Tab-separated table of N, CA, C and O in Angstrom:
chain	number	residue	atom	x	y	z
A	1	UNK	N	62.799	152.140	55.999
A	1	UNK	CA	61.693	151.515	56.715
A	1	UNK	C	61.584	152.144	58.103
A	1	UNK	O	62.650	152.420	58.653
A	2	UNK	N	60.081	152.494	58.950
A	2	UNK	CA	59.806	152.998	59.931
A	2	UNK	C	60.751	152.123	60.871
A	2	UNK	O	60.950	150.986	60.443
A	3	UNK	N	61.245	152.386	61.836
A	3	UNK	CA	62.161	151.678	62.643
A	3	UNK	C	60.996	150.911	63.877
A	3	UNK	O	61.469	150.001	64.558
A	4	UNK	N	60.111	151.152	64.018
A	4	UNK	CA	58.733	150.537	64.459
A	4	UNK	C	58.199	149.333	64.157
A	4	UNK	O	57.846	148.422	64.906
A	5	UNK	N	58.163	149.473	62.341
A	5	UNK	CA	57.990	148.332	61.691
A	5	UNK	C	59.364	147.562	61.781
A	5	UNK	O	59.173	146.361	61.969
A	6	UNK	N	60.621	147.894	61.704
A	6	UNK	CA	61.500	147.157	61.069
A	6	UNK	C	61.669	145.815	62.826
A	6	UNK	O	62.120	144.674	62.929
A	7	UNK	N	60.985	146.869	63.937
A	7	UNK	CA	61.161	146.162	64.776
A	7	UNK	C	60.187	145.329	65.043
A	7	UNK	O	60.738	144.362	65.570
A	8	UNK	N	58.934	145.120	64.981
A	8	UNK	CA	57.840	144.456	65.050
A	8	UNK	C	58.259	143.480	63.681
A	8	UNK	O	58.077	142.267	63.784
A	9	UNK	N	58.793	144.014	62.470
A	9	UNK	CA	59.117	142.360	61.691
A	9	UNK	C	60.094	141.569	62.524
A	9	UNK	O	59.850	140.403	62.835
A	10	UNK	N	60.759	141.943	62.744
A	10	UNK	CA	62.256	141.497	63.302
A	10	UNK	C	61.903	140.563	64.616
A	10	UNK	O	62.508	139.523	64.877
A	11	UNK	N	60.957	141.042	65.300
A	11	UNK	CA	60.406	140.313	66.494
A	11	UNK	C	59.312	139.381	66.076
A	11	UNK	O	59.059	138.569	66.966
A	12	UNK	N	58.806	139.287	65.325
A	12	UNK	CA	57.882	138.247	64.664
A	12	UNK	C	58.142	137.468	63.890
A	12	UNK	O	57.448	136.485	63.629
A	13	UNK	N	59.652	137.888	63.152
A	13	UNK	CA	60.011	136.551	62.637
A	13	UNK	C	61.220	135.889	63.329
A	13	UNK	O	61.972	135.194	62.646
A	14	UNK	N	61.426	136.048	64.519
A	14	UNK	CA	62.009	135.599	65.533
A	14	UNK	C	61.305	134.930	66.462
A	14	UNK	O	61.851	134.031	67.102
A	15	UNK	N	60.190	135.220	66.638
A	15	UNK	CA	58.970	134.045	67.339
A	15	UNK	C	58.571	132.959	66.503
A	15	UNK	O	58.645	131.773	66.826
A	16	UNK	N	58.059	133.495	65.195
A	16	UNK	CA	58.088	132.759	64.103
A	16	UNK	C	58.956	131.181	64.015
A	16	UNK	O	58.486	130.045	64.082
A	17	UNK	N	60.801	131.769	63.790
A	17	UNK	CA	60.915	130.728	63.547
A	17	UNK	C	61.501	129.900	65.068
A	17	UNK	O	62.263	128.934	65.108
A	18	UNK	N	61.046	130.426	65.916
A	18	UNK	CA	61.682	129.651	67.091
A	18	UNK	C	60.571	128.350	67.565
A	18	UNK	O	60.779	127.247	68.069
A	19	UNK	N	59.238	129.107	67.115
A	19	UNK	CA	57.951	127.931	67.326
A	19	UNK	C	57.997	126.964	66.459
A	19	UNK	O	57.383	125.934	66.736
A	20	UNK	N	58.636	127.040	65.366
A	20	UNK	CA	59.068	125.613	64.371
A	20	UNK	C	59.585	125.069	65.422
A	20	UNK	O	58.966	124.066	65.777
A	21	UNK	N	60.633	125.385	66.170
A	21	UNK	CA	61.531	124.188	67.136
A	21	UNK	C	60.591	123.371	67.826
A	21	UNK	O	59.839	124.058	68.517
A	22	UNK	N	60.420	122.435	67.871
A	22	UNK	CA	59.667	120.991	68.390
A	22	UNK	C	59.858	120.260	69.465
A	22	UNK	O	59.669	119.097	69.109
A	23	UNK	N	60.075	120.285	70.362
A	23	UNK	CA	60.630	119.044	71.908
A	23	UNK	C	60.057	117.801	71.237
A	23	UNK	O	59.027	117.582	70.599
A	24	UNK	N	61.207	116.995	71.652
A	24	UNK	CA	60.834	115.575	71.069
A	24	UNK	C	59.750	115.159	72.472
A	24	UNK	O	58.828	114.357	72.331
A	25	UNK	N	59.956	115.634	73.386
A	25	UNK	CA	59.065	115.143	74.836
A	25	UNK	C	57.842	115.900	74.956
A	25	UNK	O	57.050	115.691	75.874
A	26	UNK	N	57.709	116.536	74.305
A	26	UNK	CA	56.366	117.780	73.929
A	26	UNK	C	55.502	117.647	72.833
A	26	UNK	O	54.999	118.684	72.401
A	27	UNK	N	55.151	116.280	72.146
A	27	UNK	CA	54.652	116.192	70.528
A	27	UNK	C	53.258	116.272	70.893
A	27	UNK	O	52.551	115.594	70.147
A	28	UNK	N	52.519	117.005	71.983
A	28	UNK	CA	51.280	117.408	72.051
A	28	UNK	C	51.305	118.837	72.442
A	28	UNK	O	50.349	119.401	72.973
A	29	UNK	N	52.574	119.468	72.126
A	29	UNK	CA	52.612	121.041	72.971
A	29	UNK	C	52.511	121.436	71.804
A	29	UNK	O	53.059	120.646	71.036
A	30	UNK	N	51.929	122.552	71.161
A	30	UNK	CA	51.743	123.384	70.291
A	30	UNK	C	52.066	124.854	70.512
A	30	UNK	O	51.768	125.374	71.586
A	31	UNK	N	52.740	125.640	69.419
A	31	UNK	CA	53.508	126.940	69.770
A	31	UNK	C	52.540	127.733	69.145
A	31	UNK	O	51.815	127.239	68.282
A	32	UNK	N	52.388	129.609	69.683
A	32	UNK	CA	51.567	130.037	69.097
A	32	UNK	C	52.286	131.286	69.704
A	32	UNK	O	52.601	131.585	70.856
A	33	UNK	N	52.455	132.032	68.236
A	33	UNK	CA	52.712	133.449	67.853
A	33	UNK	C	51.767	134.485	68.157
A	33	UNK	O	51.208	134.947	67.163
A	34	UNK	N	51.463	134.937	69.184
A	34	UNK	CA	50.642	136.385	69.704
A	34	UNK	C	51.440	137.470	68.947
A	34	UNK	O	52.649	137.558	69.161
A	35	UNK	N	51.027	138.036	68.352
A	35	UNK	CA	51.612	139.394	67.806
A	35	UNK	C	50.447	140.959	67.608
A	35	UNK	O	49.707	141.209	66.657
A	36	UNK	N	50.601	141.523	68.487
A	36	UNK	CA	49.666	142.417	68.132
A	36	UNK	C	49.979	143.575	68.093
A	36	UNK	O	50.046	144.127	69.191
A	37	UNK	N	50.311	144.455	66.799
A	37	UNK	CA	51.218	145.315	66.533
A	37	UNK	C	50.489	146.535	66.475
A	37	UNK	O	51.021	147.533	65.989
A	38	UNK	N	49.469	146.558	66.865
A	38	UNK	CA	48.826	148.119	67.419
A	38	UNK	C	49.095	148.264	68.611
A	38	UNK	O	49.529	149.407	68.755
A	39	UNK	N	49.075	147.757	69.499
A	39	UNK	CA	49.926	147.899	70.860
A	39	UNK	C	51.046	147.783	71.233
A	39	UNK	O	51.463	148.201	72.314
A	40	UNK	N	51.943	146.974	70.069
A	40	UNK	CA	53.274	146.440	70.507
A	40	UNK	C	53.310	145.549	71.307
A	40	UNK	O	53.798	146.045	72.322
A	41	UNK	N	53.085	144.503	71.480
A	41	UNK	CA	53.237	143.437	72.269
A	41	UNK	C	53.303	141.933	71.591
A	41	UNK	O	52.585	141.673	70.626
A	42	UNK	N	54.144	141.026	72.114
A	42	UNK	CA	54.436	140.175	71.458
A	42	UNK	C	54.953	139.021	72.297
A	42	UNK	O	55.792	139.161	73.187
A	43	UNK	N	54.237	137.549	71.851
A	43	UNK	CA	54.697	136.432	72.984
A	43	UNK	C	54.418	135.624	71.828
A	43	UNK	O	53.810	135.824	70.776
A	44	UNK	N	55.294	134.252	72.534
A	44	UNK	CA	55.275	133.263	72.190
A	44	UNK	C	54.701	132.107	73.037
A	44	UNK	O	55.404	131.857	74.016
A	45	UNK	N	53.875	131.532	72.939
A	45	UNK	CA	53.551	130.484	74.139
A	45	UNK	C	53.340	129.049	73.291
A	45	UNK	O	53.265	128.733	72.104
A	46	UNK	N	53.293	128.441	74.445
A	46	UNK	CA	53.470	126.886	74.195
A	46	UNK	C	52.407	126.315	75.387
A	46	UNK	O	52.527	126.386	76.610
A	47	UNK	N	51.060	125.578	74.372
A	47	UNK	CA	50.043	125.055	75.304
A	47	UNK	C	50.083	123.582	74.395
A	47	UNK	O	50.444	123.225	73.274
A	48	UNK	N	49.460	122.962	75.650
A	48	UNK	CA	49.366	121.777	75.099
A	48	UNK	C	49.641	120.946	76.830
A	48	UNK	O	49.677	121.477	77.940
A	49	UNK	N	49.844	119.025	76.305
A	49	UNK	CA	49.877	118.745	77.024
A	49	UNK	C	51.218	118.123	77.057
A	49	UNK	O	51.814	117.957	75.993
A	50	UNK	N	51.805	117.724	78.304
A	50	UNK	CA	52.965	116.662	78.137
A	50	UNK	C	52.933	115.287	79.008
A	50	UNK	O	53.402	115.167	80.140
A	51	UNK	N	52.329	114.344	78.301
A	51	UNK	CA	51.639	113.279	79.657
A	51	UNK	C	50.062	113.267	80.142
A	51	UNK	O	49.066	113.105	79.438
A	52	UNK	N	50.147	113.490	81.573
A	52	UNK	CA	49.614	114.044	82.083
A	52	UNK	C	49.573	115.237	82.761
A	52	UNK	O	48.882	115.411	83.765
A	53	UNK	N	50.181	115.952	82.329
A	53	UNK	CA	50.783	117.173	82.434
A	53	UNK	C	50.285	118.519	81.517
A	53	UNK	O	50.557	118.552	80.316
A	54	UNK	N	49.571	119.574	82.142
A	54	UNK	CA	49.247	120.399	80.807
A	54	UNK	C	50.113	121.540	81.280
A	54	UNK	O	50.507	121.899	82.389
A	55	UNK	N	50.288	122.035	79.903
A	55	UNK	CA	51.410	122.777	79.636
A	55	UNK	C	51.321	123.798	79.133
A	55	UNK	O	51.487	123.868	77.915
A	56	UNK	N	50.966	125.199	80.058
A	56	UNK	CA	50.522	126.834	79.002
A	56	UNK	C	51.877	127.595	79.655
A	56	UNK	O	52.188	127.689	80.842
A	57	UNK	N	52.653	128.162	78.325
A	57	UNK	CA	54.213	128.603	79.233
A	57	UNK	C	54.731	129.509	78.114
A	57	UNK	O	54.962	129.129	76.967
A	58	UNK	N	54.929	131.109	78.718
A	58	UNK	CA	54.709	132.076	77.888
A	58	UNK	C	56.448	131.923	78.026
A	58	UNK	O	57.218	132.237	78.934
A	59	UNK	N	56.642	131.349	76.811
A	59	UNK	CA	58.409	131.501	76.263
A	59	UNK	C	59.166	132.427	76.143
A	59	UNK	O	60.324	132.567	76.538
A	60	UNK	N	58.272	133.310	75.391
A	60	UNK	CA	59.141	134.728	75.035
A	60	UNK	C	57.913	136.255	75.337
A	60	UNK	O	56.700	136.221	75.130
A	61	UNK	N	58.403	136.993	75.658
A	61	UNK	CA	57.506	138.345	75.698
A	61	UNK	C	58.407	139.458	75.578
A	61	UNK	O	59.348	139.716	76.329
A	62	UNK	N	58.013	140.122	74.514
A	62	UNK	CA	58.421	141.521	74.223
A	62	UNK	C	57.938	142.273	74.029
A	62	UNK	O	56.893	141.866	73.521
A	63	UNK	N	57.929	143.568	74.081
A	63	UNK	CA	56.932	144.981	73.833
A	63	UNK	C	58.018	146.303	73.247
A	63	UNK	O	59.096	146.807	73.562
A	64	UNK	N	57.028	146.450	72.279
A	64	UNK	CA	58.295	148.267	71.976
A	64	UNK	C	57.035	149.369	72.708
A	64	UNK	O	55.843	149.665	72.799
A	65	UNK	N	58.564	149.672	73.140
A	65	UNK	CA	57.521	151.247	73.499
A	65	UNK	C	58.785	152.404	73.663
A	65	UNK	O	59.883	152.240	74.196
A	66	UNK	N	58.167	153.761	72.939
A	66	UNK	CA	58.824	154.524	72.984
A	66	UNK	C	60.202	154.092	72.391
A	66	UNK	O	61.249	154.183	73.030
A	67	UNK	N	60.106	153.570	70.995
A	67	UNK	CA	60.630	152.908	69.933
A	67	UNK	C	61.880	151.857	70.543
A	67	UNK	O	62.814	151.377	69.899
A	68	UNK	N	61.555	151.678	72.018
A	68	UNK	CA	62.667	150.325	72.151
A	68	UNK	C	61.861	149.198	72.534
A	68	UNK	O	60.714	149.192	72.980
A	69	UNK	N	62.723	148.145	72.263
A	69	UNK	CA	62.247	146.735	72.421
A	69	UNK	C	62.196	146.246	74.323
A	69	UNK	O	63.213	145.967	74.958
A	70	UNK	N	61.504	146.248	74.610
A	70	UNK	CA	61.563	145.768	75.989
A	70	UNK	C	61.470	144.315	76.169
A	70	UNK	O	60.414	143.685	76.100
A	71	UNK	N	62.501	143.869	76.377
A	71	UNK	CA	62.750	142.098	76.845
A	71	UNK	C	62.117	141.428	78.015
A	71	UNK	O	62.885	140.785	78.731
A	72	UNK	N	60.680	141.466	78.387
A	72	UNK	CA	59.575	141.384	79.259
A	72	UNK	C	60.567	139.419	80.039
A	72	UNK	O	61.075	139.131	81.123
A	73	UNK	N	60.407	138.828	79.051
A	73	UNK	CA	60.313	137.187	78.971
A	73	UNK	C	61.239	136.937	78.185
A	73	UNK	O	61.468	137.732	77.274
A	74	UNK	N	62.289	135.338	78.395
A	74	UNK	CA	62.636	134.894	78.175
A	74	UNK	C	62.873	133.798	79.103
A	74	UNK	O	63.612	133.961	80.073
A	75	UNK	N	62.244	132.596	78.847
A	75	UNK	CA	62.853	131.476	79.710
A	75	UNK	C	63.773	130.225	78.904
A	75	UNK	O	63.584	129.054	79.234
A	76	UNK	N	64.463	130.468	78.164
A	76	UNK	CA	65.225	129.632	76.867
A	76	UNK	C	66.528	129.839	77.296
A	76	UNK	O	66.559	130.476	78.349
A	77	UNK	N	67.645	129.519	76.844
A	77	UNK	CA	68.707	129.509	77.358
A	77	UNK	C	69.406	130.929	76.042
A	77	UNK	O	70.412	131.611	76.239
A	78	UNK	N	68.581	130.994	74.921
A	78	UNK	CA	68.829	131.394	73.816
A	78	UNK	C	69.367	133.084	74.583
A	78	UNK	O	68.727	133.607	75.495
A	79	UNK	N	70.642	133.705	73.962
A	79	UNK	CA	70.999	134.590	74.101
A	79	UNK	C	70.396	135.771	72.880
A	79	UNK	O	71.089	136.136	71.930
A	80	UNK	N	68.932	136.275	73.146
A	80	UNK	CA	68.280	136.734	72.372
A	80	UNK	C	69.053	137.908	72.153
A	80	UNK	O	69.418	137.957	70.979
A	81	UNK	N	69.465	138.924	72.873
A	81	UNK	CA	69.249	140.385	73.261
A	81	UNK	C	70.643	140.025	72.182
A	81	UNK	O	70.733	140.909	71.329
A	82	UNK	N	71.658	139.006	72.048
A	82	UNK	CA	73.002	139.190	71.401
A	82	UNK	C	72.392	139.342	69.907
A	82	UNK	O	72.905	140.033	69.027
A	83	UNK	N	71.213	138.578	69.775
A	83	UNK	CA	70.982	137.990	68.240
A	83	UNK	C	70.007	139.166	67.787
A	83	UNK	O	69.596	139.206	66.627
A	84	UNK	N	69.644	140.140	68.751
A	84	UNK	CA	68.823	140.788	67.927
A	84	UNK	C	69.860	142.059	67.481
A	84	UNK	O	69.704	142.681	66.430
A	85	UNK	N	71.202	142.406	68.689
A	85	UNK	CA	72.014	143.272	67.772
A	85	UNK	C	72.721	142.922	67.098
A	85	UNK	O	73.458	143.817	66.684
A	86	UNK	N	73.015	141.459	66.516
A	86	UNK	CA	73.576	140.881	65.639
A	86	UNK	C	72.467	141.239	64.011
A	86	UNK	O	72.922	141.138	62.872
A	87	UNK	N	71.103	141.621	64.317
A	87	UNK	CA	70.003	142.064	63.227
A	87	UNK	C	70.032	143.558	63.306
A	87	UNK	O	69.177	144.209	62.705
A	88	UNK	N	71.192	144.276	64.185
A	88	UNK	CA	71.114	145.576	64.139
A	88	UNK	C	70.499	146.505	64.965
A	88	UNK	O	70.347	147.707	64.746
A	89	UNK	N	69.999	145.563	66.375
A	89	UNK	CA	69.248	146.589	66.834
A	89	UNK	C	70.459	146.933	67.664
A	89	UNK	O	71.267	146.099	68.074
A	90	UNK	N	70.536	148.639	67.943
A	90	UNK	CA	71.261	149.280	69.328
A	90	UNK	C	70.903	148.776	70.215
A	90	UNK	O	69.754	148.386	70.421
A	91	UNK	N	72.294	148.647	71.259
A	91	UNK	CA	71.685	148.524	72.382
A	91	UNK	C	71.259	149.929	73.225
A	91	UNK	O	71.197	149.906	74.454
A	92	UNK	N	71.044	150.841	72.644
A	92	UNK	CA	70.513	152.099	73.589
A	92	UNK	C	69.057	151.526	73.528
A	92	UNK	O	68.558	151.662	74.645
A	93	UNK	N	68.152	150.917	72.624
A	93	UNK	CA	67.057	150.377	71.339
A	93	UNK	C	66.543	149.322	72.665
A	93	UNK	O	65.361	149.110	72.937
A	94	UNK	N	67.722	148.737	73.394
A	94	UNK	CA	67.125	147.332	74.088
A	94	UNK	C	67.016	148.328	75.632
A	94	UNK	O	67.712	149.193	76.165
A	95	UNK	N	65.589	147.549	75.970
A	95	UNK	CA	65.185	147.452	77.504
A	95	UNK	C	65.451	146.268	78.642
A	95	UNK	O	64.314	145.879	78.911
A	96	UNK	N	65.975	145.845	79.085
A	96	UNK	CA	65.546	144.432	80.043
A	96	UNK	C	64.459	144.836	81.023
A	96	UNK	O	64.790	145.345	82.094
A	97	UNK	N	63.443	144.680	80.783
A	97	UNK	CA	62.368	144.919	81.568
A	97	UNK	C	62.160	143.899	82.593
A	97	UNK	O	61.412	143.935	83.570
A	98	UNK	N	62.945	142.995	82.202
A	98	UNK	CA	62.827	141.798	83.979
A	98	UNK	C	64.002	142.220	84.979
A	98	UNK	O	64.124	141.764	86.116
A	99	UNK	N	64.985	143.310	84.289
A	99	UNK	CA	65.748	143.844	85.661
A	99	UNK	C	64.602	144.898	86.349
A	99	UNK	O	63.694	145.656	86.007
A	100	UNK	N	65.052	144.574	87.136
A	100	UNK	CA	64.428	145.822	88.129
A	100	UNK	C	65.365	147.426	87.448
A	100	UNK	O	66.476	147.710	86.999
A	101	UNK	N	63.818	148.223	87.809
A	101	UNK	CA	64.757	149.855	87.382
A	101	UNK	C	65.915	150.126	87.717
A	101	UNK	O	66.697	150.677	86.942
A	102	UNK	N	66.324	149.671	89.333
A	102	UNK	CA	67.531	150.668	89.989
A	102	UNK	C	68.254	149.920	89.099
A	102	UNK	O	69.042	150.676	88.530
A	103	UNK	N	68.389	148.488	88.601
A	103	UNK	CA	69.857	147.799	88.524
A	103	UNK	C	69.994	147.955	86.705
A	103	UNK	O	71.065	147.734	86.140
A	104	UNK	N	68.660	148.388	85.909
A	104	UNK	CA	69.273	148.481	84.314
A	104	UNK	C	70.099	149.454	84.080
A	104	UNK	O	70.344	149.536	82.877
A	105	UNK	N	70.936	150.663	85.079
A	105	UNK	CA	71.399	151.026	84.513
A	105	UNK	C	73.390	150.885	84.520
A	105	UNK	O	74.406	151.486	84.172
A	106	UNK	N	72.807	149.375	85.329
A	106	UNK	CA	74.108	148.810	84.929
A	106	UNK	C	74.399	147.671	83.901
A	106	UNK	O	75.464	147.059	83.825
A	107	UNK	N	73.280	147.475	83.109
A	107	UNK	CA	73.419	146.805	82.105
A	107	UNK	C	73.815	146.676	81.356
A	107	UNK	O	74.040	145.578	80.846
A	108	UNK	N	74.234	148.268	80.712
A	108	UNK	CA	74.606	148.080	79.195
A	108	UNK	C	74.186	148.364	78.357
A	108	UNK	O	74.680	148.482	77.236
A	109	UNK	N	72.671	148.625	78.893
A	109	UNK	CA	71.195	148.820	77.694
A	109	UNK	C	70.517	149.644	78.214
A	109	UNK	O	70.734	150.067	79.350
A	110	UNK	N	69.521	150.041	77.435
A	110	UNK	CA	68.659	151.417	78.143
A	110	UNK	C	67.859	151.085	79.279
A	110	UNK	O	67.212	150.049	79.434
A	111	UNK	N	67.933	151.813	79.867
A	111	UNK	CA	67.101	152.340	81.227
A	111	UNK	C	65.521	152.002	81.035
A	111	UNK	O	64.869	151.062	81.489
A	112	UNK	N	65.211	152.866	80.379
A	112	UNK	CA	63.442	152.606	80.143
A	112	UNK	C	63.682	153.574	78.086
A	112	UNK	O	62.706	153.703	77.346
């Protein structure tokens, strides 16, 4: 399998099943899978209301480019970047795109 595709499934059914998860304090927030795989880009958001409270809150964001996964977003406590090389991806493969340039290349993971 194109390693393109294997990563755009892999990231969509990881948004997929994380928007099943439900907040018991959120039963008017609704999750919604953005996936748009001609560009590579990919979010998860959660709109809706809580109360009186409205609620649009981009959960997860990722992008491949230049066949790695760039980790744009994450505000979950979920240790994604472990679980996606636990599905095999390298970490040469992973970006943290919310470090700043000078400091990814003490990460662990690729640079750009």
């Amino acid at each position: 399998m194109d390693k393109i595709k294997k990563y755009q499934d892999l990231i969509i059914a990881y948004l997929q099943d994380y928007a099943k998860i439900k907040s018991a304090n959120q039963l008017d927030v609704e999750s919604y899978v953005i996936a748009d795989r001609e560009n590579n880009h990919f979010q998860l958001l959660r709109v809706g209301w809580e109360g009186e409270l409205y609620i649009f809150t981009v959960v997860f964001h990722f992008d491949i480019k230049d066949g790695k996964i760039w980790f744009q977003c994450n505000i979950t406590e979920r240790d994604v970047v472990d679980e996606f090389m636990e599905q095999g991806v390298p970490p040469e493969d992973i970006v943290l795109g919310f470090q700043p340039p000078y400091a990814r290349p003490y990460t662990g993971f690729a640079v750009a």
